[in-house]
PDB file of C-alpha atoms in Angstrom:
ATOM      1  CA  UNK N   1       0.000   0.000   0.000  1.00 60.00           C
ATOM      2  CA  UNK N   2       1.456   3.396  -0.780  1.00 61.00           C
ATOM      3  CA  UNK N   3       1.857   5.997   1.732  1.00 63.00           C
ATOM      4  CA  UNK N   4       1.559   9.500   1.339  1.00 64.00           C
ATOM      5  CA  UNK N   5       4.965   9.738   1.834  1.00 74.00           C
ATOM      6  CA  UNK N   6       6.120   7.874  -0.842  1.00 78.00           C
ATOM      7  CA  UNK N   7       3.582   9.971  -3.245  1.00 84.00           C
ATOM      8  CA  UNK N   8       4.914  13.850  -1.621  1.00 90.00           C
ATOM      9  CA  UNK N   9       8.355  11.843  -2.314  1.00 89.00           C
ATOM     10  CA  UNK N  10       7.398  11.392  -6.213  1.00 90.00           C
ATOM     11  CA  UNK N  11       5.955  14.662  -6.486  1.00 94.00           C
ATOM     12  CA  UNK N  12       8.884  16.553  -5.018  1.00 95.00           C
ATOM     13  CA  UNK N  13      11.942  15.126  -6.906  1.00 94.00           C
ATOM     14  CA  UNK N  14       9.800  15.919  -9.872  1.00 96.00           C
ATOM     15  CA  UNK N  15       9.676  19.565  -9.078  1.00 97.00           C
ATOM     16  CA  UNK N  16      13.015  19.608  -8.063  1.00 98.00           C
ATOM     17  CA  UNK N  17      14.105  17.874 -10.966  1.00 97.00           C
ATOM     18  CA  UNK N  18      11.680  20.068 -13.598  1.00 98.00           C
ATOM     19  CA  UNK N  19      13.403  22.997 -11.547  1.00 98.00           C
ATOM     20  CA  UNK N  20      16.850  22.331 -12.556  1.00 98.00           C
ATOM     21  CA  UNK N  21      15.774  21.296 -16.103  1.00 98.00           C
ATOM     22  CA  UNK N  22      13.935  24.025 -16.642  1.00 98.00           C
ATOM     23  CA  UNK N  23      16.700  27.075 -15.047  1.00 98.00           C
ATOM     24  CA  UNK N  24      17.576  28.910 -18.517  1.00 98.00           C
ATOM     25  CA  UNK N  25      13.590  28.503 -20.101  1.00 98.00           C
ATOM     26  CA  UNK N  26      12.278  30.020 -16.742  1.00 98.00           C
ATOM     27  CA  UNK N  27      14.555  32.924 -17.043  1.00 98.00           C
ATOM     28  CA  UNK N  28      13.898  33.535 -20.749  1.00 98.00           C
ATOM     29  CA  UNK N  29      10.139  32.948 -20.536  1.00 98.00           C
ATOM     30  CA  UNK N  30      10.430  35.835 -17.072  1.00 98.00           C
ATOM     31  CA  UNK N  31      12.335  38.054 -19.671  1.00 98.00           C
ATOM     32  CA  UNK N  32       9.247  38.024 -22.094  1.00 98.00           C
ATOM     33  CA  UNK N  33       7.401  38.710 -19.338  1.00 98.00           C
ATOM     34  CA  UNK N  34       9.225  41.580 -18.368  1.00 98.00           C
ATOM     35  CA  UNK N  35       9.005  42.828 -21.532  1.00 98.00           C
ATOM     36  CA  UNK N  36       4.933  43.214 -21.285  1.00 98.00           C
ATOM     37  CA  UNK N  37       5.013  44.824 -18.308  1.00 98.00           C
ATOM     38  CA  UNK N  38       7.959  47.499 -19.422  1.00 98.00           C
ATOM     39  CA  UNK N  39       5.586  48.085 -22.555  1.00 98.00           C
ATOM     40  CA  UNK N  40       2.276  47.904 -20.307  1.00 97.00           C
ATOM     41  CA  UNK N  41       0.848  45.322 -22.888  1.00 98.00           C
ATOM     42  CA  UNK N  42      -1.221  41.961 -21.788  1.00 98.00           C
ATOM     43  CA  UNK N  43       0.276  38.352 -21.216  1.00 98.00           C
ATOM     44  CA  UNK N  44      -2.571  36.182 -22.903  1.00 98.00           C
ATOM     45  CA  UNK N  45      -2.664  32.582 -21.507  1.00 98.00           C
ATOM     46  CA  UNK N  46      -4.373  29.297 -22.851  1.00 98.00           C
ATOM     47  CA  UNK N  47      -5.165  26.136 -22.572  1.00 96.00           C
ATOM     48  CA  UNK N  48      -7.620  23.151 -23.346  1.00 95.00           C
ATOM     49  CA  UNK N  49      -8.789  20.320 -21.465  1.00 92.00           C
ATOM     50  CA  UNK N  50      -7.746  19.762 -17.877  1.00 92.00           C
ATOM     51  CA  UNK N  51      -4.869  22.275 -19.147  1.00 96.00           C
ATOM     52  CA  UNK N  52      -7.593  25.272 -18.574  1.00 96.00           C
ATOM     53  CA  UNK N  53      -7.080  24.536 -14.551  1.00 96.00           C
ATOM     54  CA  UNK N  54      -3.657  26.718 -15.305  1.00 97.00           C
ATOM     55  CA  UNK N  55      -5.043  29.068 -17.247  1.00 97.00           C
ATOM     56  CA  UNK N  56      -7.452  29.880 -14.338  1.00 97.00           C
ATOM     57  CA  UNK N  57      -4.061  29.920 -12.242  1.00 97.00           C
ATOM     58  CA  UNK N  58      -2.961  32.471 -13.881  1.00 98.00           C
ATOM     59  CA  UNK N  59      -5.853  34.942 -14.107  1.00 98.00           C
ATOM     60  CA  UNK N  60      -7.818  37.390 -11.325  1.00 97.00           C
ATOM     61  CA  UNK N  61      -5.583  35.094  -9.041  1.00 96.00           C
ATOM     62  CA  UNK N  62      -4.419  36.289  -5.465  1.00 96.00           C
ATOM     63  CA  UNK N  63      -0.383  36.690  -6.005  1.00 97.00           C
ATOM     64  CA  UNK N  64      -0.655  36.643  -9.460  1.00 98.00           C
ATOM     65  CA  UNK N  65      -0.272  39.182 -12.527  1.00 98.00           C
ATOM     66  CA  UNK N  66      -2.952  41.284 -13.794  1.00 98.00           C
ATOM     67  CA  UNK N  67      -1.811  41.833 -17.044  1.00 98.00           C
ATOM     68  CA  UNK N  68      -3.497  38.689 -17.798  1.00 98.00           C
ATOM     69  CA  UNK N  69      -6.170  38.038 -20.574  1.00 98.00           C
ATOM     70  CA  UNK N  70      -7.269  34.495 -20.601  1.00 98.00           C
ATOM     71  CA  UNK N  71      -8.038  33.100 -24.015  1.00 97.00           C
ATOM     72  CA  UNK N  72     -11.569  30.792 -23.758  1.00 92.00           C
ATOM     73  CA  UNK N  73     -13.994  28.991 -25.648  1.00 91.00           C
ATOM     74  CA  UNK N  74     -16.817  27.166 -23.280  1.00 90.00           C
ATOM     75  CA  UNK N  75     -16.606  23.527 -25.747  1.00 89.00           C
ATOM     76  CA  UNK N  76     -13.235  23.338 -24.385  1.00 90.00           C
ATOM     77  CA  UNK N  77     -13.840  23.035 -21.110  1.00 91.00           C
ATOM     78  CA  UNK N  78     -14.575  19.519 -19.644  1.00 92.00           C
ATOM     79  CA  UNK N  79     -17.371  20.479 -17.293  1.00 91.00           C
ATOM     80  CA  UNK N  80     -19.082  21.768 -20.114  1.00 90.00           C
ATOM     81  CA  UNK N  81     -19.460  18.328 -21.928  1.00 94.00           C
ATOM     82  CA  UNK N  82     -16.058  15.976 -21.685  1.00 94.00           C
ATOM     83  CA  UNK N  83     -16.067  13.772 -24.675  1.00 94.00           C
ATOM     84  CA  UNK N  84     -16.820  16.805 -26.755  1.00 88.00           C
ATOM     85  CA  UNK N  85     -14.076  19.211 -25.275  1.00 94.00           C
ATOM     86  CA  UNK N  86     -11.634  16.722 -26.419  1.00 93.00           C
ATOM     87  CA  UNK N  87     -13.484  16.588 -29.954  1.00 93.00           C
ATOM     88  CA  UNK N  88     -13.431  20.725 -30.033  1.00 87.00           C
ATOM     89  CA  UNK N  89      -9.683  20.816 -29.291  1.00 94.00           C
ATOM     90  CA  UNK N  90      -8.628  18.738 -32.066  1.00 91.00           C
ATOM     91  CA  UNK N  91     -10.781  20.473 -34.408  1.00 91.00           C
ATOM     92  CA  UNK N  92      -9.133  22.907 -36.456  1.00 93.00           C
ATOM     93  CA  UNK N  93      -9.803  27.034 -37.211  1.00 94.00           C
ATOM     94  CA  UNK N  94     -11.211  27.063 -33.421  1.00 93.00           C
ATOM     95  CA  UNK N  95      -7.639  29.380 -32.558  1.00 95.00           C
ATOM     96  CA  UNK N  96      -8.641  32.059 -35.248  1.00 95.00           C
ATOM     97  CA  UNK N  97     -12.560  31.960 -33.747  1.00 94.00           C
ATOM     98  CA  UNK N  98     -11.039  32.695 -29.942  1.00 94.00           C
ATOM     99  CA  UNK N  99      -8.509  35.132 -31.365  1.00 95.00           C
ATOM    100  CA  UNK N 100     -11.345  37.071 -33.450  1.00 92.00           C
ATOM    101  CA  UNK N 101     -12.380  39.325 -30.379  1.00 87.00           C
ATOM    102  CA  UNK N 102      -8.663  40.589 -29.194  1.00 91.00           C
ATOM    103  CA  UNK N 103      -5.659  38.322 -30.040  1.00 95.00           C
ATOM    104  CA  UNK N 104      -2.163  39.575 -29.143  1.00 97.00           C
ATOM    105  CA  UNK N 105       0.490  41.840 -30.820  1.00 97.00           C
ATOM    106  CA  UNK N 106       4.351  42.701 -30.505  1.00 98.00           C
ATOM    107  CA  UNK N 107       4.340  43.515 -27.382  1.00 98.00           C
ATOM    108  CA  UNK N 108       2.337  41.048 -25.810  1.00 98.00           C
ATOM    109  CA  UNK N 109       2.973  37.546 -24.890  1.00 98.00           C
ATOM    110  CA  UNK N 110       1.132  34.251 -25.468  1.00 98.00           C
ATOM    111  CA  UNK N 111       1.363  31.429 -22.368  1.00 98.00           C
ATOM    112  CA  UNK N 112       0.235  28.244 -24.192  1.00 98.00           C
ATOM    113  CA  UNK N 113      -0.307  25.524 -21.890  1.00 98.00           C
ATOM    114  CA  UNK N 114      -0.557  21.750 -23.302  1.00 97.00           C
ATOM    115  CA  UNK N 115       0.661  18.668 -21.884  1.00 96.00           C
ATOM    116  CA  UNK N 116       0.624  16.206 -25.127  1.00 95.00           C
ATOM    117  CA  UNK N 117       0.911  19.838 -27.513  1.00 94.00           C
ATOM    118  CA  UNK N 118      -0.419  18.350 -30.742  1.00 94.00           C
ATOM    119  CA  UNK N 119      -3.972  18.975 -31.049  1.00 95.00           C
ATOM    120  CA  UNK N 120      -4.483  21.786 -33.402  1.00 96.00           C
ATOM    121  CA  UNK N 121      -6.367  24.594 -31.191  1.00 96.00           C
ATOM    122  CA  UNK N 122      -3.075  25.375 -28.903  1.00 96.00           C
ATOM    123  CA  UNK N 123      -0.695  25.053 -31.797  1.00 97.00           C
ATOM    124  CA  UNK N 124      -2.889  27.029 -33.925  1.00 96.00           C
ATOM    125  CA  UNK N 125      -3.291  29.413 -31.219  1.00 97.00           C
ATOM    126  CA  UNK N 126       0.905  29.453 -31.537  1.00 97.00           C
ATOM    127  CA  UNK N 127       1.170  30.150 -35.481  1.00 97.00           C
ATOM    128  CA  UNK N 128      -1.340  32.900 -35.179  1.00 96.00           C
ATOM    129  CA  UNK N 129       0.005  34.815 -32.481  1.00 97.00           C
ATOM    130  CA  UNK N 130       3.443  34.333 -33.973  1.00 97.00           C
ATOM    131  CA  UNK N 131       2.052  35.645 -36.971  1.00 96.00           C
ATOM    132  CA  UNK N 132       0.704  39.323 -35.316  1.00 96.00           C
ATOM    133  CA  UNK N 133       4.506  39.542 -33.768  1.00 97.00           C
ATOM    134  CA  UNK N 134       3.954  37.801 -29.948  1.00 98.00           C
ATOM    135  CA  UNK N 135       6.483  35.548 -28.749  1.00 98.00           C
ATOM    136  CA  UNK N 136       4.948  32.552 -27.327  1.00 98.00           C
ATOM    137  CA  UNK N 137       5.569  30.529 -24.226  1.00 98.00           C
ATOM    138  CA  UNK N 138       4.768  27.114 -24.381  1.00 98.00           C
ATOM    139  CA  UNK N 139       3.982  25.152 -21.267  1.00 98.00           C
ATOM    140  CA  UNK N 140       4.351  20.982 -22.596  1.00 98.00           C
ATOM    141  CA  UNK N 141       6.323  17.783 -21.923  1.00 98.00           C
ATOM    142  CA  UNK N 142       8.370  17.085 -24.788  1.00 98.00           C
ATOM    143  CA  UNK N 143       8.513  13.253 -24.278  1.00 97.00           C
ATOM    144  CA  UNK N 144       4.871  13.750 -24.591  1.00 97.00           C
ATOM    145  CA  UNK N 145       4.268  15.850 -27.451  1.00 97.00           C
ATOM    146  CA  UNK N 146       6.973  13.204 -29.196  1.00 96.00           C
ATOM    147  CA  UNK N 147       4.840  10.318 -27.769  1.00 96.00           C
ATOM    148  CA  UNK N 148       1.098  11.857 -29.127  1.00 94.00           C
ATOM    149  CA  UNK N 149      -0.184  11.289 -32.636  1.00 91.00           C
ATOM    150  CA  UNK N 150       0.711  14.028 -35.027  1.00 90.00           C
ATOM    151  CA  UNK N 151      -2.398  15.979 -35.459  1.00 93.00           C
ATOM    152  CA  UNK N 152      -1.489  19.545 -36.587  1.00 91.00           C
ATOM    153  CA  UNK N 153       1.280  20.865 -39.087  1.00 90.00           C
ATOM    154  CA  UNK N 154       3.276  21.595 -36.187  1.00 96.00           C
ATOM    155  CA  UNK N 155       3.758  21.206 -32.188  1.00 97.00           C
ATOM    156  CA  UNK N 156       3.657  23.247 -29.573  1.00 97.00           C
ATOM    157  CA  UNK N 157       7.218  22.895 -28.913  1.00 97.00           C
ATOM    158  CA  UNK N 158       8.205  23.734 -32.423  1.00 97.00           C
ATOM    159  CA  UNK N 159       6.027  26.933 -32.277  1.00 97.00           C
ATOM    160  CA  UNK N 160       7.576  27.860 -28.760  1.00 97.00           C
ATOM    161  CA  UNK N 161       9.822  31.191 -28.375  1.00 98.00           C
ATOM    162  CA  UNK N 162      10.726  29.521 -25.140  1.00 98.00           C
ATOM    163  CA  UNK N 163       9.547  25.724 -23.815  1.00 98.00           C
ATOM    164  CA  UNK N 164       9.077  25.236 -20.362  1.00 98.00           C
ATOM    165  CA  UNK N 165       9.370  21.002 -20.379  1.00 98.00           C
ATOM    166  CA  UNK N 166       7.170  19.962 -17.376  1.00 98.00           C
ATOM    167  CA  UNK N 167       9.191  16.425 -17.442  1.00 98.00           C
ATOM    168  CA  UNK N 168       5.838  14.718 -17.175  1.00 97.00           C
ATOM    169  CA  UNK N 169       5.617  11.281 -19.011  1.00 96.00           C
ATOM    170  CA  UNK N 170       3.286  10.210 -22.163  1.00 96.00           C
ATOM    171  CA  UNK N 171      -0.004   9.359 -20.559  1.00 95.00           C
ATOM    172  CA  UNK N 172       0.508  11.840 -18.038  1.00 95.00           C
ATOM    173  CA  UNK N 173      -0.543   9.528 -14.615  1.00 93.00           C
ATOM    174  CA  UNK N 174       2.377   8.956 -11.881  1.00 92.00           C
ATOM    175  CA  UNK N 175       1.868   6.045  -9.584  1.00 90.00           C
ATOM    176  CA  UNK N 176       2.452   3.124  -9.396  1.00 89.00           C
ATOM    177  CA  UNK N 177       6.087   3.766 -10.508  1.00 89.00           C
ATOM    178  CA  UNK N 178       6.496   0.497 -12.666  1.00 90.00           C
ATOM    179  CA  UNK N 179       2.911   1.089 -14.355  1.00 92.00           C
ATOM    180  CA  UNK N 180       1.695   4.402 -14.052  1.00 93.00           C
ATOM    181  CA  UNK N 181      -2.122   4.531 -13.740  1.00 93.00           C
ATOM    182  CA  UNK N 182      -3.388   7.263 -11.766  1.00 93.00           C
ATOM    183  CA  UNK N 183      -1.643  10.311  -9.645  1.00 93.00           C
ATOM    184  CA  UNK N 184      -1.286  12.536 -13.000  1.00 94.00           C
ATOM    185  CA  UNK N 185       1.409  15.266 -12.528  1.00 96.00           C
ATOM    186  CA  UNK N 186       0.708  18.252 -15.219  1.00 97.00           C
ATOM    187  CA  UNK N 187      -1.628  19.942 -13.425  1.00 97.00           C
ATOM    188  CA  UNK N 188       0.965  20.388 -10.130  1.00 97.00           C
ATOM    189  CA  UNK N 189       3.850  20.767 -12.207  1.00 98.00           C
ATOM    190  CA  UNK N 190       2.247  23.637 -14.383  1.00 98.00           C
ATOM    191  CA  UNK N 191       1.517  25.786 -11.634  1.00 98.00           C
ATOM    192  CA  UNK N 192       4.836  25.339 -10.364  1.00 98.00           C
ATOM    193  CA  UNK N 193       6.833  26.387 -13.775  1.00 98.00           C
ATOM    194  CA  UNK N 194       4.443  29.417 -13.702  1.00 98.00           C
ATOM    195  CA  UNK N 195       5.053  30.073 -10.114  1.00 98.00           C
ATOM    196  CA  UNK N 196       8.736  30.262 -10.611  1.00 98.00           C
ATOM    197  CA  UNK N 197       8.446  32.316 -13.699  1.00 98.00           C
ATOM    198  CA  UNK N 198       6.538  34.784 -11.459  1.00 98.00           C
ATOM    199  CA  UNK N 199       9.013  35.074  -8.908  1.00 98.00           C
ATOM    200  CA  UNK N 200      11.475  35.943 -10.570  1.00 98.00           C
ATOM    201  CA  UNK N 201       9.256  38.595 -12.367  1.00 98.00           C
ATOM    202  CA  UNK N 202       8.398  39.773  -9.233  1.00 98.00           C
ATOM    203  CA  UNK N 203      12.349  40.000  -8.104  1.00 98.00           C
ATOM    204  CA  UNK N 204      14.121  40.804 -10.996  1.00 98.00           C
ATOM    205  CA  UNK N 205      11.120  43.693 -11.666  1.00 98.00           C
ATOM    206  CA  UNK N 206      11.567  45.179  -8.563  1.00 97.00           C
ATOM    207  CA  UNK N 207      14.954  45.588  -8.550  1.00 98.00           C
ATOM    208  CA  UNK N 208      15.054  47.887 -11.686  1.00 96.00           C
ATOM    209  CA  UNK N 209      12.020  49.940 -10.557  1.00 96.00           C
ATOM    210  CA  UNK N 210       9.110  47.957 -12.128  1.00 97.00           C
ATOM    211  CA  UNK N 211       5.524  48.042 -10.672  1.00 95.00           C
ATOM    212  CA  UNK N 212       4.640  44.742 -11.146  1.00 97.00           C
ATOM    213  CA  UNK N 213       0.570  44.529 -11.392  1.00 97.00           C
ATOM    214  CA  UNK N 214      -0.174  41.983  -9.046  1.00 98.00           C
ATOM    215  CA  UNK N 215      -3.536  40.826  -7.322  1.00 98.00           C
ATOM    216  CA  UNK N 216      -4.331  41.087  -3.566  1.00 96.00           C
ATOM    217  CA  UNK N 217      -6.150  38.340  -1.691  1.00 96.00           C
ATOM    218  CA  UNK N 218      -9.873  39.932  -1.613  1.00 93.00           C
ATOM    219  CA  UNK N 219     -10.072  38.077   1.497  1.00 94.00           C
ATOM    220  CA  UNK N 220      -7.325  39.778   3.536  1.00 94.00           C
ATOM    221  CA  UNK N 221      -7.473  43.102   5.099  1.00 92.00           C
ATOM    222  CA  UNK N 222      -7.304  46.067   2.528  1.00 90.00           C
ATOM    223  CA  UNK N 223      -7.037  43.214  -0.392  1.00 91.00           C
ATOM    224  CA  UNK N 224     -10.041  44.759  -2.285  1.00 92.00           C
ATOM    225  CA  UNK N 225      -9.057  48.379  -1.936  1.00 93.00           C
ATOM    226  CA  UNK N 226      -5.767  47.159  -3.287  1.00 90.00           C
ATOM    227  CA  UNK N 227      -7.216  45.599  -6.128  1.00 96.00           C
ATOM    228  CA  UNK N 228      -9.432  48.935  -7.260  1.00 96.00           C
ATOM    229  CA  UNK N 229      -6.630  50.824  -9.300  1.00 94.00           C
ATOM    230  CA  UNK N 230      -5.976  47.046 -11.447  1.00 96.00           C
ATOM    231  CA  UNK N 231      -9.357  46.373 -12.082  1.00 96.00           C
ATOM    232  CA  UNK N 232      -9.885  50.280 -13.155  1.00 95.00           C
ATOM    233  CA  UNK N 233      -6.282  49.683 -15.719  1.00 95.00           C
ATOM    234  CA  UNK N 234      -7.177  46.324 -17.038  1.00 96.00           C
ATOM    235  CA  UNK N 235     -11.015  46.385 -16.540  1.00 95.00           C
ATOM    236  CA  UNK N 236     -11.441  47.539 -20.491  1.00 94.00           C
ATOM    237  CA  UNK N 237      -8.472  45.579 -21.716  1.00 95.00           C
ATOM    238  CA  UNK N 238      -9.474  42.347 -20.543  1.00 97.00           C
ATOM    239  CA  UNK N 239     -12.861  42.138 -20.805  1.00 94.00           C
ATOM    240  CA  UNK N 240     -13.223  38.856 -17.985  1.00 94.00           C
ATOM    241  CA  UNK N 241     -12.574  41.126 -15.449  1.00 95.00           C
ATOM    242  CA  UNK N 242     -15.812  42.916 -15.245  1.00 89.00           C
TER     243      UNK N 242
END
């Protein structure tokens, strides 16, 4: 029987060992980041699947930047219907249909998060914001997106400015070691790679000056007056927000 130390075990040599892997990507991708901010431009972030539980990491989230504008499409969302959110990712021109309403430019940035990074409506997402000018961070395994059926002209991370490599393996599940069934990983492991881009945002911004937009808890003491001046900046820009 396995213990939950054995499974905080797993989980923690694969941060550590994502951390190390991914020291030079985290940096870069915190770079682009730093470059929307300097410009005062938007960081748009994506995802499909059970990869839309980053994207909601990364947006209106207490710690967390709110130059954010979270890309979305209601088929792609599990909850919504599952066998057909898997159907609408794979289903190509749904990127140009999001992107329609505000996609981004030169100065923004494009977080692209997909664990197997084949299906066509993240790397589509990828060609057309490379297309306006935005570099593009893309948030994948690579042994996965080698392991998944080829079913776009290109992957996610061949359409990456910078890859952050989560490390997780095909199939995504964890435990039992020998025969991984269950215990999947991405979800932990993509909140960490965007945690440790945002710290060193948050340091490396500060240093030279930088106001870095970030959210208050609404549920701590002067969180929402806090919050007031962000929502007034971004409230037109990113229309979720209202």
């Amino acid at each position: 029987m396995v213990s939950a130390t054995d499974i905080a075990g797993s989980v923690a040599k694969q941060l550590a060992d994502v951390e190390q892997a991914n020291a030079e990507a985290v940096r870069a991708a915190a770079d682009l980041v730093l470059g929307v901010i300097r410009a005062d431009a938007l960081v748009y972030t994506a995802g499909a699947g059970h990869s839309l539980a980053a994207v909601a990491e990364t947006f209106y989230r207490a710690g967390g930047l709110a130059c954010v504008y979270p890309l979305y499409h209601p088929e792609l969302l599990p909850l919504h219907g599952a066998v057909p959110s898997t159907q609408t990712e794979r289903r190509s021109g749904l990127a140009a249909e999001v992107l329609a309403e505000r996609a981004p430019g030169p100065d923004d940035v494009l977080v692209v998060f997909s664990t197997s990074g084949s299906n066509p409506y993240p790397v589509e997402l990828c060609i057309e914001a490379r297309k306006r000018g935005a570099a593009v961070i893309a948030v994948t395994s690579r042994a996965c997106v080698a392991a998944a059926p080829r079913r776009s002209s290109s992957t996610l991370v061949e359409q990456g400015t910078v890859v952050l490599d989560s490390l997780v393996i095909p199939g995504d599940a964890s435990y039992p070691p020998d025969a991984p069934r269950t215990a999947p990983l991405s979800t932990v492991v993509n909140a960490f790679l965007w945690n440790l881009v945002l710290a060193q945002v948050y340091d490396r911004g500060t240093a030279e000056g930088l106001d870095v937009p970030l959210w208050r808890s609404s549920n701590v003491e002067g969180g929402d007056e806090a919050n007031v001046a962000l929502l007034a900046k971004y409230g037109d820009l990113v229309p979720p927000l209202r």
